[in-house]
PDB file of N, CA and C in Angstrom:
ATOM      1  N   MET A  24     138.663 -69.242 172.994  1.00 53.00           N
ATOM      2  CA  MET A  24     138.618 -68.959 174.412  1.00 53.00           C
ATOM      3  C   MET A  24     138.380 -70.287 175.135  1.00 53.00           C
ATOM      4  N   GLU A  25     138.949 -70.317 176.288  1.00 60.00           N
ATOM      5  CA  GLU A  25     138.756 -71.455 177.154  1.00 60.00           C
ATOM      6  C   GLU A  25     137.530 -71.314 177.985  1.00 60.00           C
ATOM      7  N   PRO A  26     136.922 -72.442 178.318  1.00 64.00           N
ATOM      8  CA  PRO A  26     135.699 -72.387 179.156  1.00 64.00           C
ATOM      9  C   PRO A  26     136.064 -71.776 180.517  1.00 64.00           C
ATOM     10  N   GLY A  27     135.141 -70.985 181.052  1.00 66.00           N
ATOM     11  CA  GLY A  27     135.331 -70.357 182.325  1.00 66.00           C
ATOM     12  C   GLY A  27     135.820 -68.912 182.253  1.00 66.00           C
ATOM     13  N   TYR A  28     136.194 -68.419 181.066  1.00 66.00           N
ATOM     14  CA  TYR A  28     136.598 -67.056 180.880  1.00 66.00           C
ATOM     15  C   TYR A  28     135.486 -66.230 180.247  1.00 66.00           C
ATOM     16  N   SER A  29     135.362 -65.025 180.707  1.00 75.00           N
ATOM     17  CA  SER A  29     134.334 -64.147 180.225  1.00 75.00           C
ATOM     18  C   SER A  29     134.863 -63.202 179.175  1.00 75.00           C
ATOM     19  N   SER A  30     134.027 -62.881 178.217  1.00 82.00           N
ATOM     20  CA  SER A  30     134.400 -61.900 177.165  1.00 82.00           C
ATOM     21  C   SER A  30     133.784 -60.501 177.479  1.00 82.00           C
ATOM     22  N   ALA A  31     133.445 -60.281 178.766  1.00 82.00           N
ATOM     23  CA  ALA A  31     132.762 -59.040 179.121  1.00 82.00           C
ATOM     24  C   ALA A  31     133.592 -57.781 178.814  1.00 82.00           C
ATOM     25  N   ARG A  32     134.900 -57.829 179.071  1.00 80.00           N
ATOM     26  CA  ARG A  32     135.734 -56.668 178.824  1.00 80.00           C
ATOM     27  C   ARG A  32     135.754 -56.331 177.344  1.00 80.00           C
ATOM     28  N   LEU A  33     135.906 -57.363 176.482  1.00 81.00           N
ATOM     29  CA  LEU A  33     135.872 -57.158 175.075  1.00 81.00           C
ATOM     30  C   LEU A  33     134.505 -56.599 174.581  1.00 81.00           C
ATOM     31  N   GLU A  34     133.472 -57.147 175.152  1.00 86.00           N
ATOM     32  CA  GLU A  34     132.109 -56.633 174.772  1.00 86.00           C
ATOM     33  C   GLU A  34     131.916 -55.234 175.228  1.00 86.00           C
ATOM     34  N   ALA A  35     132.502 -54.830 176.350  1.00 84.00           N
ATOM     35  CA  ALA A  35     132.335 -53.466 176.835  1.00 84.00           C
ATOM     36  C   ALA A  35     133.034 -52.487 175.918  1.00 84.00           C
ATOM     37  N   PHE A  36     134.254 -52.879 175.464  1.00 83.00           N
ATOM     38  CA  PHE A  36     134.994 -51.978 174.479  1.00 83.00           C
ATOM     39  C   PHE A  36     134.227 -51.859 173.171  1.00 83.00           C
ATOM     40  N   ASN A  37     133.678 -53.049 172.735  1.00 87.00           N
ATOM     41  CA  ASN A  37     132.914 -53.012 171.475  1.00 87.00           C
ATOM     42  C   ASN A  37     131.703 -52.155 171.571  1.00 87.00           C
ATOM     43  N   ASN A  38     130.998 -52.165 172.685  1.00 90.00           N
ATOM     44  CA  ASN A  38     129.828 -51.341 172.917  1.00 90.00           C
ATOM     45  C   ASN A  38     130.219 -49.865 172.980  1.00 90.00           C
ATOM     46  N   ARG A  39     131.343 -49.556 173.597  1.00 87.00           N
ATOM     47  CA  ARG A  39     131.784 -48.183 173.677  1.00 87.00           C
ATOM     48  C   ARG A  39     132.168 -47.623 172.316  1.00 87.00           C
ATOM     49  N   ILE A  40     132.801 -48.437 171.494  1.00 87.00           N
ATOM     50  CA  ILE A  40     133.167 -48.015 170.120  1.00 87.00           C
ATOM     51  C   ILE A  40     131.938 -47.799 169.288  1.00 87.00           C
ATOM     52  N   LYS A  41     130.946 -48.708 169.389  1.00 91.00           N
ATOM     53  CA  LYS A  41     129.724 -48.541 168.611  1.00 91.00           C
ATOM     54  C   LYS A  41     128.953 -47.347 169.044  1.00 91.00           C
ATOM     55  N   ALA A  42     128.919 -46.999 170.318  1.00 90.00           N
ATOM     56  CA  ALA A  42     128.225 -45.835 170.780  1.00 90.00           C
ATOM     57  C   ALA A  42     128.941 -44.550 170.294  1.00 90.00           C
ATOM     58  N   THR A  43     130.274 -44.619 170.210  1.00 88.00           N
ATOM     59  CA  THR A  43     131.055 -43.455 169.736  1.00 88.00           C
ATOM     60  C   THR A  43     130.849 -43.260 168.260  1.00 88.00           C
ATOM     61  N   ILE A  44     130.743 -44.325 167.515  1.00 88.00           N
ATOM     62  CA  ILE A  44     130.471 -44.205 166.064  1.00 88.00           C
ATOM     63  C   ILE A  44     129.080 -43.572 165.854  1.00 88.00           C
ATOM     64  N   ARG A  45     128.090 -43.969 166.659  1.00 89.00           N
ATOM     65  CA  ARG A  45     126.766 -43.332 166.505  1.00 89.00           C
ATOM     66  C   ARG A  45     126.833 -41.852 166.859  1.00 89.00           C
ATOM     67  N   MET A  46     127.680 -41.516 167.834  1.00 87.00           N
ATOM     68  CA  MET A  46     127.782 -40.114 168.214  1.00 87.00           C
ATOM     69  C   MET A  46     128.418 -39.254 167.099  1.00 87.00           C
ATOM     70  N   ALA A  47     129.311 -39.866 166.308  1.00 85.00           N
ATOM     71  CA  ALA A  47     130.162 -39.116 165.408  1.00 85.00           C
ATOM     72  C   ALA A  47     129.687 -39.122 163.948  1.00 85.00           C
ATOM     73  N   TYR A  48     128.411 -39.210 163.682  1.00 86.00           N
ATOM     74  CA  TYR A  48     127.920 -39.241 162.332  1.00 86.00           C
ATOM     75  C   TYR A  48     128.121 -37.932 161.567  1.00 86.00           C
ATOM     76  N   GLY A  49     128.351 -36.807 162.298  1.00 84.00           N
ATOM     77  CA  GLY A  49     128.512 -35.523 161.616  1.00 84.00           C
ATOM     78  C   GLY A  49     129.949 -35.238 161.271  1.00 84.00           C
ATOM     79  N   PHE A  50     130.879 -36.105 161.640  1.00 86.00           N
ATOM     80  CA  PHE A  50     132.264 -35.866 161.416  1.00 86.00           C
ATOM     81  C   PHE A  50     132.574 -35.953 159.906  1.00 86.00           C
ATOM     82  N   HIS A  51     133.488 -35.063 159.441  1.00 89.00           N
ATOM     83  CA  HIS A  51     133.820 -35.050 158.053  1.00 89.00           C
ATOM     84  C   HIS A  51     135.032 -35.898 157.725  1.00 89.00           C
ATOM     85  N   ARG A  52     135.832 -36.192 158.761  1.00 90.00           N
ATOM     86  CA  ARG A  52     137.032 -36.981 158.500  1.00 90.00           C
ATOM     87  C   ARG A  52     137.091 -38.172 159.443  1.00 90.00           C
ATOM     88  N   VAL A  53     137.603 -39.288 158.909  1.00 89.00           N
ATOM     89  CA  VAL A  53     137.707 -40.530 159.687  1.00 89.00           C
ATOM     90  C   VAL A  53     138.768 -40.387 160.770  1.00 89.00           C
ATOM     91  N   THR A  54     139.779 -39.554 160.546  1.00 89.00           N
ATOM     92  CA  THR A  54     140.805 -39.404 161.599  1.00 89.00           C
ATOM     93  C   THR A  54     140.219 -38.774 162.853  1.00 89.00           C
ATOM     94  N   ASN A  55     139.230 -37.913 162.732  1.00 87.00           N
ATOM     95  CA  ASN A  55     138.589 -37.321 163.909  1.00 87.00           C
ATOM     96  C   ASN A  55     137.833 -38.440 164.665  1.00 87.00           C
ATOM     97  N   LEU A  56     137.149 -39.350 163.931  1.00 86.00           N
ATOM     98  CA  LEU A  56     136.494 -40.481 164.568  1.00 86.00           C
ATOM     99  C   LEU A  56     137.416 -41.359 165.334  1.00 86.00           C
ATOM    100  N   ILE A  57     138.525 -41.672 164.687  1.00 86.00           N
ATOM    101  CA  ILE A  57     139.545 -42.555 165.282  1.00 86.00           C
ATOM    102  C   ILE A  57     140.100 -41.894 166.566  1.00 86.00           C
ATOM    103  N   ALA A  58     140.406 -40.586 166.501  1.00 87.00           N
ATOM    104  CA  ALA A  58     140.906 -39.907 167.652  1.00 87.00           C
ATOM    105  C   ALA A  58     139.869 -39.898 168.829  1.00 87.00           C
ATOM    106  N   LEU A  59     138.589 -39.747 168.495  1.00 86.00           N
ATOM    107  CA  LEU A  59     137.557 -39.778 169.519  1.00 86.00           C
ATOM    108  C   LEU A  59     137.434 -41.156 170.170  1.00 86.00           C
ATOM    109  N   ILE A  60     137.529 -42.186 169.317  1.00 84.00           N
ATOM    110  CA  ILE A  60     137.474 -43.545 169.865  1.00 84.00           C
ATOM    111  C   ILE A  60     138.630 -43.813 170.745  1.00 84.00           C
ATOM    112  N   MET A  61     139.856 -43.410 170.325  1.00 85.00           N
ATOM    113  CA  MET A  61     141.032 -43.596 171.182  1.00 85.00           C
ATOM    114  C   MET A  61     140.914 -42.851 172.488  1.00 85.00           C
ATOM    115  N   LEU A  62     140.369 -41.650 172.441  1.00 84.00           N
ATOM    116  CA  LEU A  62     140.227 -40.855 173.643  1.00 84.00           C
ATOM    117  C   LEU A  62     139.215 -41.504 174.584  1.00 84.00           C
ATOM    118  N   ARG A  63     138.078 -41.938 174.080  1.00 84.00           N
ATOM    119  CA  ARG A  63     137.073 -42.547 174.933  1.00 84.00           C
ATOM    120  C   ARG A  63     137.484 -43.879 175.505  1.00 84.00           C
ATOM    121  N   CYS A  64     138.277 -44.640 174.798  1.00 80.00           N
ATOM    122  CA  CYS A  64     138.673 -45.976 175.238  1.00 80.00           C
ATOM    123  C   CYS A  64     139.993 -45.956 176.057  1.00 80.00           C
ATOM    124  N   SER A  65     140.634 -44.776 176.215  1.00 81.00           N
ATOM    125  CA  SER A  65     141.898 -44.737 176.834  1.00 81.00           C
ATOM    126  C   SER A  65     141.771 -44.722 178.346  1.00 81.00           C
ATOM    127  N   GLY A  66     140.631 -44.324 178.882  1.00 73.00           N
ATOM    128  CA  GLY A  66     140.450 -44.259 180.338  1.00 73.00           C
ATOM    129  C   GLY A  66     140.871 -42.971 180.919  1.00 73.00           C
ATOM    130  N   LEU A  67     141.280 -41.973 180.134  1.00 70.00           N
ATOM    131  CA  LEU A  67     141.631 -40.655 180.645  1.00 70.00           C
ATOM    132  C   LEU A  67     140.427 -39.957 181.127  1.00 70.00           C
ATOM    133  N   ASP A  68     140.534 -39.233 182.226  1.00 71.00           N
ATOM    134  CA  ASP A  68     139.429 -38.461 182.737  1.00 71.00           C
ATOM    135  C   ASP A  68     139.663 -36.986 182.400  1.00 71.00           C
ATOM    136  N   ILE A  69     139.096 -36.582 181.270  1.00 70.00           N
ATOM    137  CA  ILE A  69     139.332 -35.199 180.802  1.00 70.00           C
ATOM    138  C   ILE A  69     138.019 -34.419 181.124  1.00 70.00           C
ATOM    139  N   ARG A  70     138.217 -33.363 181.928  1.00 75.00           N
ATOM    140  CA  ARG A  70     137.069 -32.579 182.339  1.00 75.00           C
ATOM    141  C   ARG A  70     137.192 -31.175 181.730  1.00 75.00           C
ATOM    142  N   LEU A  71     136.060 -30.594 181.496  1.00 71.00           N
ATOM    143  CA  LEU A  71     136.046 -29.241 180.995  1.00 71.00           C
ATOM    144  C   LEU A  71     136.406 -28.278 182.118  1.00 71.00           C
ATOM    145  N   PRO A  72     136.973 -27.124 181.779  1.00 74.00           N
ATOM    146  CA  PRO A  72     137.333 -26.181 182.825  1.00 74.00           C
ATOM    147  C   PRO A  72     136.098 -25.693 183.531  1.00 74.00           C
ATOM    148  N   GLN A  73     136.135 -25.563 184.813  1.00 79.00           N
ATOM    149  CA  GLN A  73     135.003 -25.129 185.662  1.00 79.00           C
ATOM    150  C   GLN A  73     135.288 -23.689 186.125  1.00 79.00           C
ATOM    151  N   PRO A  74     134.293 -22.802 186.069  1.00 77.00           N
ATOM    152  CA  PRO A  74     134.531 -21.474 186.520  1.00 77.00           C
ATOM    153  C   PRO A  74     134.742 -21.459 188.065  1.00 77.00           C
ATOM    154  N   THR A  75     135.647 -20.631 188.501  1.00 78.00           N
ATOM    155  CA  THR A  75     135.886 -20.472 189.932  1.00 78.00           C
ATOM    156  C   THR A  75     134.889 -19.509 190.511  1.00 78.00           C
ATOM    157  N   ILE A  76     134.382 -19.827 191.683  1.00 73.00           N
ATOM    158  CA  ILE A  76     133.392 -18.969 192.308  1.00 73.00           C
ATOM    159  C   ILE A  76     134.036 -18.197 193.439  1.00 73.00           C
TER     160      ILE A  76
END
């Protein structure tokens, strides 16, 4: 890296991946963990269905 550039974005992704791994200790398959990491790091905003009132 050249001086003057920040590694903040890389550190943010690293922190998000580590938090996801801590969340997924009960998973039986590694493919489920990889799918969860890809979903959390993709930036998609997936919301659960909300009941209509």
